[in-house]
XYZ file of C-alpha atoms in Angstrom:
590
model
C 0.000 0.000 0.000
C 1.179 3.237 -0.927
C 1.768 5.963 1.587
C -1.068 8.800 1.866
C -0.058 11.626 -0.056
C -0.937 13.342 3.409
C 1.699 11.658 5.582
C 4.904 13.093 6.287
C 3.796 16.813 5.504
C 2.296 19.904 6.359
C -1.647 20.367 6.108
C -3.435 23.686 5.675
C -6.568 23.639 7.603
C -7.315 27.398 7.351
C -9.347 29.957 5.286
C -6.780 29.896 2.837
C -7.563 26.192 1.838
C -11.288 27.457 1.614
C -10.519 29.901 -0.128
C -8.398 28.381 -2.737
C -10.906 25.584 -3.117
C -13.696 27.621 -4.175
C -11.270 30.111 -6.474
C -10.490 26.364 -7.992
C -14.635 25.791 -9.174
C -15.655 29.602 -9.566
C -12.483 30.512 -12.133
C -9.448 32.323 -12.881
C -6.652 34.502 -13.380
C -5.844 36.574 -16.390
C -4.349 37.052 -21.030
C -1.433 37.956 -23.528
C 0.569 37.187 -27.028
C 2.858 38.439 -29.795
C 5.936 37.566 -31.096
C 9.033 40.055 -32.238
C 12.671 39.710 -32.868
C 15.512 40.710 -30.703
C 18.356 39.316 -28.520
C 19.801 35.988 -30.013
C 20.133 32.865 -27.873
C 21.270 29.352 -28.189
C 19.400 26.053 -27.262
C 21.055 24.219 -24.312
C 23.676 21.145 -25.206
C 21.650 17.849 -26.276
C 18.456 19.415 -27.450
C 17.930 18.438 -30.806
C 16.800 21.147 -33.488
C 13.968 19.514 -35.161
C 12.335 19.262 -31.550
C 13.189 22.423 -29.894
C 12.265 26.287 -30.799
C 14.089 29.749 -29.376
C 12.571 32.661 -30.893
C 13.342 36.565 -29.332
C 10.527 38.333 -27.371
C 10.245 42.109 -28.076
C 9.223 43.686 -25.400
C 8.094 47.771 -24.353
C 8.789 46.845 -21.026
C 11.055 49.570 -19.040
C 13.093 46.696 -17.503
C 15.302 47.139 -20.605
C 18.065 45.074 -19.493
C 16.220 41.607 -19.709
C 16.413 39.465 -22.478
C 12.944 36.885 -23.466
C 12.237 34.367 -25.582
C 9.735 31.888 -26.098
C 10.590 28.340 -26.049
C 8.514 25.479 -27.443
C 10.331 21.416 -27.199
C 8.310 18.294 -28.719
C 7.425 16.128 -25.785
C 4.477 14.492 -27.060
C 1.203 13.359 -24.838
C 1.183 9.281 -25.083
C -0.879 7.684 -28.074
C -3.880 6.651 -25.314
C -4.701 10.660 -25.234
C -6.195 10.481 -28.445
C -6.367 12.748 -31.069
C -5.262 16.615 -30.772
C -3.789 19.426 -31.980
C -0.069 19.018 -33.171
C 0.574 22.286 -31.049
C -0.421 20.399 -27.822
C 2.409 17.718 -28.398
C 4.902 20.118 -27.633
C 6.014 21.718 -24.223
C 6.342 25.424 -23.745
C 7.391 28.216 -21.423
C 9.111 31.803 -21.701
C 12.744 31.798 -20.711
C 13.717 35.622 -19.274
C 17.943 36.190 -18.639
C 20.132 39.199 -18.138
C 21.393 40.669 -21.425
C 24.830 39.715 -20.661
C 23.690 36.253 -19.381
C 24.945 33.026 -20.850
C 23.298 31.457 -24.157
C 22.958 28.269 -22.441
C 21.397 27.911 -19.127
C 23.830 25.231 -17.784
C 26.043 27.887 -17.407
C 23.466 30.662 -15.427
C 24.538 30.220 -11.893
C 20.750 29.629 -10.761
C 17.187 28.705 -13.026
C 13.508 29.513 -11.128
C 11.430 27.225 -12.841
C 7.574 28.814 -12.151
C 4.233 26.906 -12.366
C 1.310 29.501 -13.218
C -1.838 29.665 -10.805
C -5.492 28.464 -11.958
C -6.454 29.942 -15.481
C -2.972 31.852 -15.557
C -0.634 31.222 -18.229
C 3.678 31.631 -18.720
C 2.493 35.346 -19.329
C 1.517 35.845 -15.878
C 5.119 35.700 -14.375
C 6.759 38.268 -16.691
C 6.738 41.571 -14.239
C 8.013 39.251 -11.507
C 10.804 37.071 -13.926
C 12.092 40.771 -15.064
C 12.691 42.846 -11.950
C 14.219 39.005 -10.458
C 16.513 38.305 -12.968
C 17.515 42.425 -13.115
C 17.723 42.023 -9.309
C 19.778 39.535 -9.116
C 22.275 40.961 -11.865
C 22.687 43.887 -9.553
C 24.113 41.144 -6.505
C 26.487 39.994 -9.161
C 24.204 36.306 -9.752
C 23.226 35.799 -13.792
C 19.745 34.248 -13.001
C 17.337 32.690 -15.262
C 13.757 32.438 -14.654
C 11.159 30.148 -16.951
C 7.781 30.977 -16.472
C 6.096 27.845 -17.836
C 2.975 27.107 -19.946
C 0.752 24.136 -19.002
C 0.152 21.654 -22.011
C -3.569 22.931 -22.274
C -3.009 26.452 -23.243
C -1.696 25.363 -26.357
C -5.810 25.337 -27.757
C -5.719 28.456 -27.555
C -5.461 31.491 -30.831
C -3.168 34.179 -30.022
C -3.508 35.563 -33.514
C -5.928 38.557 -33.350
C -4.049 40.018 -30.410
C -0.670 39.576 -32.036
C -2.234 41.379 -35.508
C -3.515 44.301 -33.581
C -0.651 45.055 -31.681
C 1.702 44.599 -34.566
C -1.070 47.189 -36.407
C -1.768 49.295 -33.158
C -5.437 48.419 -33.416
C -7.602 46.951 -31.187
C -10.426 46.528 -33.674
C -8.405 44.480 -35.322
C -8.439 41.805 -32.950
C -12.118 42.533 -31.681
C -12.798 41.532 -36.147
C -10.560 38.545 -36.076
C -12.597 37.115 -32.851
C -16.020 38.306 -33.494
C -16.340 39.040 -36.995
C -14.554 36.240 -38.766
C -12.315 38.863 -40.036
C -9.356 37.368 -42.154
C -5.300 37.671 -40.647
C -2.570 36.545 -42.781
C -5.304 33.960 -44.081
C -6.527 32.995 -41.408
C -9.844 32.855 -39.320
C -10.610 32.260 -36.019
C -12.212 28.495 -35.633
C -14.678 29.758 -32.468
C -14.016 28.795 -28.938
C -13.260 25.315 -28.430
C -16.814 22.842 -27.804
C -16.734 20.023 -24.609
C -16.333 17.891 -27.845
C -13.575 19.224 -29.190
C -11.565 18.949 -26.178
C -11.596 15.310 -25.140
C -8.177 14.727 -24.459
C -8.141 16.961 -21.911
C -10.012 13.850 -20.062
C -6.264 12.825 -20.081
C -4.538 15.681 -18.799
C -4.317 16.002 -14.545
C -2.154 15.471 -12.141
C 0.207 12.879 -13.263
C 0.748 14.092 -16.620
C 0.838 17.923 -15.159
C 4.152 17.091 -12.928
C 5.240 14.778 -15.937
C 5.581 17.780 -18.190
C 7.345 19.325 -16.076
C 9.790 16.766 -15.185
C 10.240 15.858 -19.071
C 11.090 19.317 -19.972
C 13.321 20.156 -17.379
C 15.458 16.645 -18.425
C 14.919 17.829 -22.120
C 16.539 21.118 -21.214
C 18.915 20.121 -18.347
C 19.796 16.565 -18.905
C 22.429 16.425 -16.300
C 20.740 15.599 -12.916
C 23.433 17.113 -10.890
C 23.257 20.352 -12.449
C 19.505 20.312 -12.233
C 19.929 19.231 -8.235
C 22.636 22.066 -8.044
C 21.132 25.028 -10.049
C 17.143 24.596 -10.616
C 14.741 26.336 -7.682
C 11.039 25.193 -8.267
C 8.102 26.983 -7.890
C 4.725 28.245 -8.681
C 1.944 30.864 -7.852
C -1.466 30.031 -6.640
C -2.291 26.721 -7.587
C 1.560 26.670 -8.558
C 2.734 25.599 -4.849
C 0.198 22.850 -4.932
C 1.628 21.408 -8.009
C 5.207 22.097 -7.374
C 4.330 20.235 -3.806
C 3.492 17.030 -5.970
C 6.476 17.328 -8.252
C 8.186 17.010 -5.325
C 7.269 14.062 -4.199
C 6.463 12.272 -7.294
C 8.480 9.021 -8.543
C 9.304 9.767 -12.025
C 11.206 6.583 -13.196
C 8.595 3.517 -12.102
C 11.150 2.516 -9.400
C 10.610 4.099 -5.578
C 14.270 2.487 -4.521
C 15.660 5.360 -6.310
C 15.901 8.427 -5.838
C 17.875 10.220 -8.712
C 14.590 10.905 -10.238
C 12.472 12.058 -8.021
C 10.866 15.358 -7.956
C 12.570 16.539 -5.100
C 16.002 15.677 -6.677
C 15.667 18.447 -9.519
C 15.403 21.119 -7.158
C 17.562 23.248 -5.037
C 15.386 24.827 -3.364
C 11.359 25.842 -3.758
C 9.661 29.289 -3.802
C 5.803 29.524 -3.204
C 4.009 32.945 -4.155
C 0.912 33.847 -2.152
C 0.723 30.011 -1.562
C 2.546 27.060 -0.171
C 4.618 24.197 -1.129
C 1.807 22.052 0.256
C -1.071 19.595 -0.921
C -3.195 20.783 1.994
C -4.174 23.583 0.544
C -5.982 21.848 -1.820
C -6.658 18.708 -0.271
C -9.507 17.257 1.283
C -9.180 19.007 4.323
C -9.637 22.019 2.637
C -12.810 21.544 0.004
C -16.579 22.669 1.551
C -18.629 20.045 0.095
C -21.226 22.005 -1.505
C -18.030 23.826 -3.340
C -16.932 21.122 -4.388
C -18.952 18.474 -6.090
C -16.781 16.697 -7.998
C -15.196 15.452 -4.326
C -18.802 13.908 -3.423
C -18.877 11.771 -6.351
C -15.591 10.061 -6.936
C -12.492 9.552 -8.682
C -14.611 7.083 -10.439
C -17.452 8.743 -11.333
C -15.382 11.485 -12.428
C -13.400 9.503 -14.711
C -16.746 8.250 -16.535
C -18.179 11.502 -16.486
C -15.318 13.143 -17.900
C -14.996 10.320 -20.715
C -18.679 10.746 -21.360
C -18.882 14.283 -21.486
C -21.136 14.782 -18.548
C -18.637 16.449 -16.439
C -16.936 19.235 -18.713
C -13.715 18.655 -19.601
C -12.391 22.122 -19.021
C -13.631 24.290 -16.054
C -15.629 27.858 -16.871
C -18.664 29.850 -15.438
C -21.228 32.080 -16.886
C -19.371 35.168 -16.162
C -15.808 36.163 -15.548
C -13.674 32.869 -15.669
C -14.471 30.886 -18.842
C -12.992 31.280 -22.595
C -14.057 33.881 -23.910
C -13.816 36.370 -20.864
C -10.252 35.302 -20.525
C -9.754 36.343 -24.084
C -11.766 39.555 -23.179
C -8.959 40.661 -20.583
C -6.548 40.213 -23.845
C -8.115 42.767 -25.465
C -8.796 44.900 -22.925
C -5.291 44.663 -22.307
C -4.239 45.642 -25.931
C -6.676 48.622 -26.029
C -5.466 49.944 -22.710
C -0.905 49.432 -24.163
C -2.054 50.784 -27.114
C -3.916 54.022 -26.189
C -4.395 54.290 -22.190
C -6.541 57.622 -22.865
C -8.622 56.635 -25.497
C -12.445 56.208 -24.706
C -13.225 52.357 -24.257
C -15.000 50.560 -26.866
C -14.988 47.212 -24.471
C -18.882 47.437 -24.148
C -19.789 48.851 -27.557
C -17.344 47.238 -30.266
C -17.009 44.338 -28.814
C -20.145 42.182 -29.842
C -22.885 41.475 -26.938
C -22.579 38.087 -25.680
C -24.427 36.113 -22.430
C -20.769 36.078 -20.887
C -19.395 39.037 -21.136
C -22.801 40.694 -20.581
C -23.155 38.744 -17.118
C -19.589 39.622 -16.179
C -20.478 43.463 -17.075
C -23.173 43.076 -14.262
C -21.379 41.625 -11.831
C -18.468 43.961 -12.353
C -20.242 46.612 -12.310
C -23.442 46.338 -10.595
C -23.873 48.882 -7.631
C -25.778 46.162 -5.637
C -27.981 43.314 -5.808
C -31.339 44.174 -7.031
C -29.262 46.328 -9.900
C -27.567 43.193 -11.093
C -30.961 41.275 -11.471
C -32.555 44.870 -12.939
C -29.524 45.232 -15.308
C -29.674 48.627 -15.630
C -27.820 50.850 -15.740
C -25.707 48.796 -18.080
C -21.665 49.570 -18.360
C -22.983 51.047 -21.609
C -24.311 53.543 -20.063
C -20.828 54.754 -18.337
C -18.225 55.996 -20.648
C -14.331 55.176 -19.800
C -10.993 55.392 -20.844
C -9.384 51.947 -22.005
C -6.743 52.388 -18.790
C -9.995 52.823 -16.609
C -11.913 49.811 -18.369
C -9.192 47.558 -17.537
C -8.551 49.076 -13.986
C -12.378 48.102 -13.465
C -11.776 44.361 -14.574
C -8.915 43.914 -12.284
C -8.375 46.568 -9.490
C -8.626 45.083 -6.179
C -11.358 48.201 -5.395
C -13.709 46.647 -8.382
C -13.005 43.099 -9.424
C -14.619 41.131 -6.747
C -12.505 37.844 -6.704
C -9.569 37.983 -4.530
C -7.941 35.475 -6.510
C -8.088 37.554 -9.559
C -7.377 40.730 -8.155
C -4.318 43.427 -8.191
C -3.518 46.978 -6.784
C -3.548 49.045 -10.016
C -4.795 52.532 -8.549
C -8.325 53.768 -8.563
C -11.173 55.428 -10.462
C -10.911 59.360 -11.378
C -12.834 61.766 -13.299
C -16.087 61.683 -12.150
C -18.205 60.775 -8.639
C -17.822 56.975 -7.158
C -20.230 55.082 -5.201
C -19.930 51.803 -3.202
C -20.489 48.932 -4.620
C -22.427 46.821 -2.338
C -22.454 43.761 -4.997
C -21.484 40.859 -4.470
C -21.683 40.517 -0.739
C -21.928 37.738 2.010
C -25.688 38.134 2.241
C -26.276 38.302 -1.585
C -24.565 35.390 -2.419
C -26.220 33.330 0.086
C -29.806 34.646 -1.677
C -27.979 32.829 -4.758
C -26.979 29.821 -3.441
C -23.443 30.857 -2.932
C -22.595 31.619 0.084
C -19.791 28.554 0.517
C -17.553 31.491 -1.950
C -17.695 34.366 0.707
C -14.268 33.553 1.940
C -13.159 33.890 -1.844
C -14.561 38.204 -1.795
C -11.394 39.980 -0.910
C -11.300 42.465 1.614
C -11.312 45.844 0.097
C -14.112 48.007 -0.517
C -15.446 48.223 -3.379
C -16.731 51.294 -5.712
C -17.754 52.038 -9.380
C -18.756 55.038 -10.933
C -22.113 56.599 -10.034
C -22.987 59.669 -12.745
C -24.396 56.848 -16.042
C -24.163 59.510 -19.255
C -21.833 61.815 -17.738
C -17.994 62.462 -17.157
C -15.213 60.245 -18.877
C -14.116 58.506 -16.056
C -9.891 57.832 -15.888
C -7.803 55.568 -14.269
C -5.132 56.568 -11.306
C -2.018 55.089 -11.803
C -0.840 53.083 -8.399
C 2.128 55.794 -7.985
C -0.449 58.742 -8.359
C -2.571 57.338 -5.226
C -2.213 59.380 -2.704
C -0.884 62.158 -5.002
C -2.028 66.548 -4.041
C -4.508 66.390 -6.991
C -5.348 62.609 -5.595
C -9.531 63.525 -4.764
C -9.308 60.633 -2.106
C -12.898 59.157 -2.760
C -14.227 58.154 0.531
C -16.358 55.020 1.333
C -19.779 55.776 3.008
C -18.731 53.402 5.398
C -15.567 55.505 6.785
C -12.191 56.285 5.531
C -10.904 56.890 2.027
C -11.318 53.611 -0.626
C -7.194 53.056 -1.125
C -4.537 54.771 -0.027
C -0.880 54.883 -1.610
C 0.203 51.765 0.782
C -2.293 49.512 -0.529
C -0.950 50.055 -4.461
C 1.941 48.207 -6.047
C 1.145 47.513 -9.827
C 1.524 50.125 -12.904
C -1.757 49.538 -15.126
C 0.628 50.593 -18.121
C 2.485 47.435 -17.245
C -0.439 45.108 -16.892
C -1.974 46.127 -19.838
C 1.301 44.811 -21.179
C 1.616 41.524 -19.587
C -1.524 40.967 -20.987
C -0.776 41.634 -24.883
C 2.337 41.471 -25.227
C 3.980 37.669 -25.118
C 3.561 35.107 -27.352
C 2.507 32.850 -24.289
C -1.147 33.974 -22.258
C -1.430 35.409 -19.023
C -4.167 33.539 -18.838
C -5.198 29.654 -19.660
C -8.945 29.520 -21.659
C -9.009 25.980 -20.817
C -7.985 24.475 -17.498
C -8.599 20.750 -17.254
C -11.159 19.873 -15.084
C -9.234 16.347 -14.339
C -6.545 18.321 -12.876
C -8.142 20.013 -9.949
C -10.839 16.674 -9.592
C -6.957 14.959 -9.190
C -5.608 17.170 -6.726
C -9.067 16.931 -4.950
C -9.272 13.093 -5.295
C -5.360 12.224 -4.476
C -5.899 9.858 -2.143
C -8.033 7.258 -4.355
C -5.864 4.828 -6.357
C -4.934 5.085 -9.804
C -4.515 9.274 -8.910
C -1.671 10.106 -7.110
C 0.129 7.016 -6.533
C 3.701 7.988 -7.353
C 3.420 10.541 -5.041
C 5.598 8.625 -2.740
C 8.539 10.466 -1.585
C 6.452 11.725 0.975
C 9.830 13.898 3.013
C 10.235 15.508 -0.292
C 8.647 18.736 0.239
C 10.988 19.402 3.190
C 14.301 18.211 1.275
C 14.938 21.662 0.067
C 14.712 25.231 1.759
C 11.750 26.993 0.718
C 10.952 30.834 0.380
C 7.212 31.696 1.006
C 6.611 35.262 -0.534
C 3.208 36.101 0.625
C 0.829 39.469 -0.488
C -0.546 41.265 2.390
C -4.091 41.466 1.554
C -3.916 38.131 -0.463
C -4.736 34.680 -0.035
C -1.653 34.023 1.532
C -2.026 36.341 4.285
C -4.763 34.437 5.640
C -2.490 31.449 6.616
C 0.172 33.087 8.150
C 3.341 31.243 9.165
C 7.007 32.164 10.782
C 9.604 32.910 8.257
C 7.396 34.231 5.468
C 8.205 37.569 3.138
C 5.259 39.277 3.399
C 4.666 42.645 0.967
C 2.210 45.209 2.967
C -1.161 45.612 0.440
C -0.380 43.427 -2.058
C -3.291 41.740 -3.449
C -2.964 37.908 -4.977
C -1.785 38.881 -8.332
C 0.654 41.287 -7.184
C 3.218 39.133 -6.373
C 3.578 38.636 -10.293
C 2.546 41.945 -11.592
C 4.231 44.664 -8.776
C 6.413 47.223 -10.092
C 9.825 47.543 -10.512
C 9.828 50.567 -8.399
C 7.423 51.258 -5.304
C 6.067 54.026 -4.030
C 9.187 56.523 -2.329
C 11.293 54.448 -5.091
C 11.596 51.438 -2.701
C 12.276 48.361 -4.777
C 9.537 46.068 -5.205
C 10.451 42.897 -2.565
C 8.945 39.987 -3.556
C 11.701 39.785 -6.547
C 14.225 41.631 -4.062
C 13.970 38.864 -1.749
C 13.615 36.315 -4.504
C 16.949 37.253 -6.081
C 18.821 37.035 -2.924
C 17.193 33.446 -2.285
C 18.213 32.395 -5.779
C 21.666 34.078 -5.560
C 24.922 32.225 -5.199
């Protein structure tokens, strides 16, 4: 009998592990693409051409002395996954080093190797891999960092938002998505059907950790070096995984040891999360959150080959396909012209998602969610401001999707009462109140009026700063609860060949990591001491998930919110360097 995957290792019976459950079944985290030319590089010793790809990243990021590219290696999915896409046979992730770095990575003097959080893509990472690696230059260390893609975001089209920021138009992409409008011959096939998607029945835990194991080999193929130079871990969701990689028994034979998890590693950072099954474990999961749990790895498996359970996870509003593709292009209108008046609601064609996530955005309470009026149509913004209101920890509702861009301007605010405790228990929801983070909340309150803007993070706080007050007491924000530039966001999200976010997570995944302990899951999971075999570097946001779970030892950054650990600038406010990647260079250093 195979040890539990719970012996031998820390549990997390807190909110967090509530929390994190029910950000697991309501959705997501966040979108970008396009490819450039720029700083050359060489593929690593071993690799062999026909099954490996390094192509430059341009970038308009003001971290100027970091070099990407996008990588992409053949490691296919076995035969018994069935037909799929050629692109989801290969493996990719975006590789960030110093300008004056070595070519090959055997020869950086440490690699931080990331896994992405739940519906967040290799695009995610890039604010955090730049201001590391450029932090770490400056203490003398030439650090890589590879922000990885899982297999399953290869389904998705980057195209339109690559052909309207290569044209500077927005509309662009908006055609190519909703208007069958024609790029370099080709047209976007619609969002991908439960149908279309059935090897994703095939993709969860096992094969998750797998692909990461098989790449890093691919990449690294001398286990010592790997053991010496490779630090391993993830955001979100990206400490649970990097907690099973750990302990997983790659080579079929638990006598050895060469091979496991734990013994490509060096270390293991967690951001806003833990190296830790618990979080996501049993322990964690409210029933009525969780469904999937109450049925069975069995059940699951036949629902999931039948097509009764979906095979990737979405909701009606904010977290499914085509919202995550939304925050793309709200993204690209807001890097290409931050002032211009949003056409989010307008051009962009009416749909039953992105309508619903309008509401619930921007609803001023509950009975003007159900009414639906006023609409967001009825509110004009600037593109900066639209995309502040999708994400901004005072207007996007769901901690696990939220970051501290700034705050409204240009016109009167009101609280937004919407959702709250009480209303989603009148829906049926109330298990997800632990998921609401804790900021108030406002939107604009004058429908056919001012142009509302967007306050930078840095401008928070400013003389002109109007410091909108909450009608419950004290101002919405202040300056030391703001830490990303929306300029830089809006970047992240259009700008890299790889997503910020992932359009379709596997629902086997999460049922996995909810359903380890029944056989034929988890099983090589063995090397139970493997999670403490290496130091480990929690880097926790104040006001995020992680701060709910606090423990000795861990970095935490005052008012950060859960995506700020990635996204944060370079510089603070008083020019203090950010610390998450301060404190993450040091770890990784020499």
């Amino acid at each position: 009998m195979r040890p539990s995957p719970g012996a031998g290792r820390r549990t997390a019976r807190s909110p967090l592990s509530r929390s994190r459950a029910a950000a697991v079944l309501a959705a997501a985290s966040l979108a970008a693409a396009a490819l450039a030319a720029g700083v050359p590089s060489a593929p690593p010793a071993g690799a062999r051409a026909a099954d490996r790809t390094e192509t430059p990243v341009a970038s308009s990021s003001p971290v100027t002395d970091v070099a990407e590219s996008v990588v992409r290696v053949r490691i296919p999915l076995p035969e018994s996954a069935g037909p799929r896409p050629e692109a989801c046979d290969w493996l990719s992730y975006l590789r960030y080093r110093h300008a004056d770095g070595p070519a090959d990575p055997a020869d950086a003097d440490r690699i931080l190797v990331a896994q992405p959080g739940i519906f967040a893509g290799a695009g995610s990472f890039d604010g955090l891999a730049r201001n590391t690696v450029r932090a770490a230059a400056e203490n003398g260390d030439r650090v890589e960092f590879w922000a990885l893609d899982r297999r399953s975001n290869c389904l998705e089209d980057r195209t339109g938002i690559q052909a309207g920021l290569a044209a500077g138009d927005v509309r662009l992409a908006v055609d190519y998505y909703y208007r069958q409008k024609e790029v370099d011959g080709r047209r976007f096939a619609g969002y991908r059907t439960n149908e279309q998607v059935e090897w994703l029945q095939h993709v969860g835990l096992e094969q998750t950790v797998r692909d990461q194991y098989d790449l890093l080999v691919r990449e690294l193929p001398e286990q010592e070096l790997r053991k010496r130079k490779v630090m391993c871990g993830g955001h979100s969701l990206g400490g649970v995984l990097t907690a099973y990689f750990a302990m997983w028994d790659f080579d079929g034979d638990r006598a050895t040891t060469a091979d496991a998890g734990h013994a490509q590693c060096a270390g293991y950072f967690a951001l806003d999360t833990r190296i830790d099954t618990g979080i996501l474990g049993m322990e964690g999961f409210p029933a009525d959150m969780v469904p999937l749990v109450a049925l069975g790895a069995g059940v699951v498996r036949v629902g999931l080959a039948a097509g009764v359970v979906p095979r990737a996870l979405s909701a009606p509003a904010v977290v499914n396909t085509e919202t995550m593709n939304l925050l793309a292009i709200a993204g690209l209108a807001a890097r290409l012209d931050p002032e211009g008046v949003s056409e989010l609601a307008t051009y962009v064609p009416s749909s039953f998602n992105t309508d619903t996530t309008y509401r619930l955005l921007f609803a001023e309470d509950y009975p003007t969610f159900i009414a639906g009026t006023p609409t967001v149509r009825d509110f004009r913004f600037t593109n900066a401001a639209a995309l502040g209101g999708l994400l901004d920890d005072n207007s996007q509702p769901l901690a696990f999707m939220q970051a501290s861009v700034g705050f409204w301007d240009g016109g009167k605010v009101v609280d937004k009462e919407f959702p709250a405790p009480n209303d989603l228990d009148r829906l049926g929801l109330g298990g997800l109140a632990a998921l609401l983070g804790p900021d108030r909340k406002a939107v604009p309150d004058t429908p056919h009026g001012p142009l509302y803007t967007w306050r930078n993070f840095d401008l928070v706080g400013a003389p002109d700063d109007p410091g909108y007050a909450s009608k419950h007491g004290g101002p919405f924000t202040t300056a030391a609860k703001e830490a990303t530039d929306i300029a830089q966001l809006a970047r992240s999200l259009s700008e890299h060949p790889l997503d910020f976010t992932e359009h379709y997570f596997p629902t086997k995944l999460i049922a996995d990591i909810a359903l380890a302990d029944a056989p034929g899951i988890a099983d090589d999971a063995v090397h139970t001491g493997g999670i403490d075999a290496n130091p480990t570097l929690n880097l926790q946001a104040g006001d995020g998930l992680g701060a709910r779970d606090p423990r000795p030892g861990d970095i935490v950054a005052p008012g950060y919110q859960h995506l700020d650990v990635l996204t944060a600038a370079a510089v603070q406010h008083g020019g203090r360097p950010e610390p998450i990647s301060q404190h993450l260079a040091v770890f990784a250093g020499k």
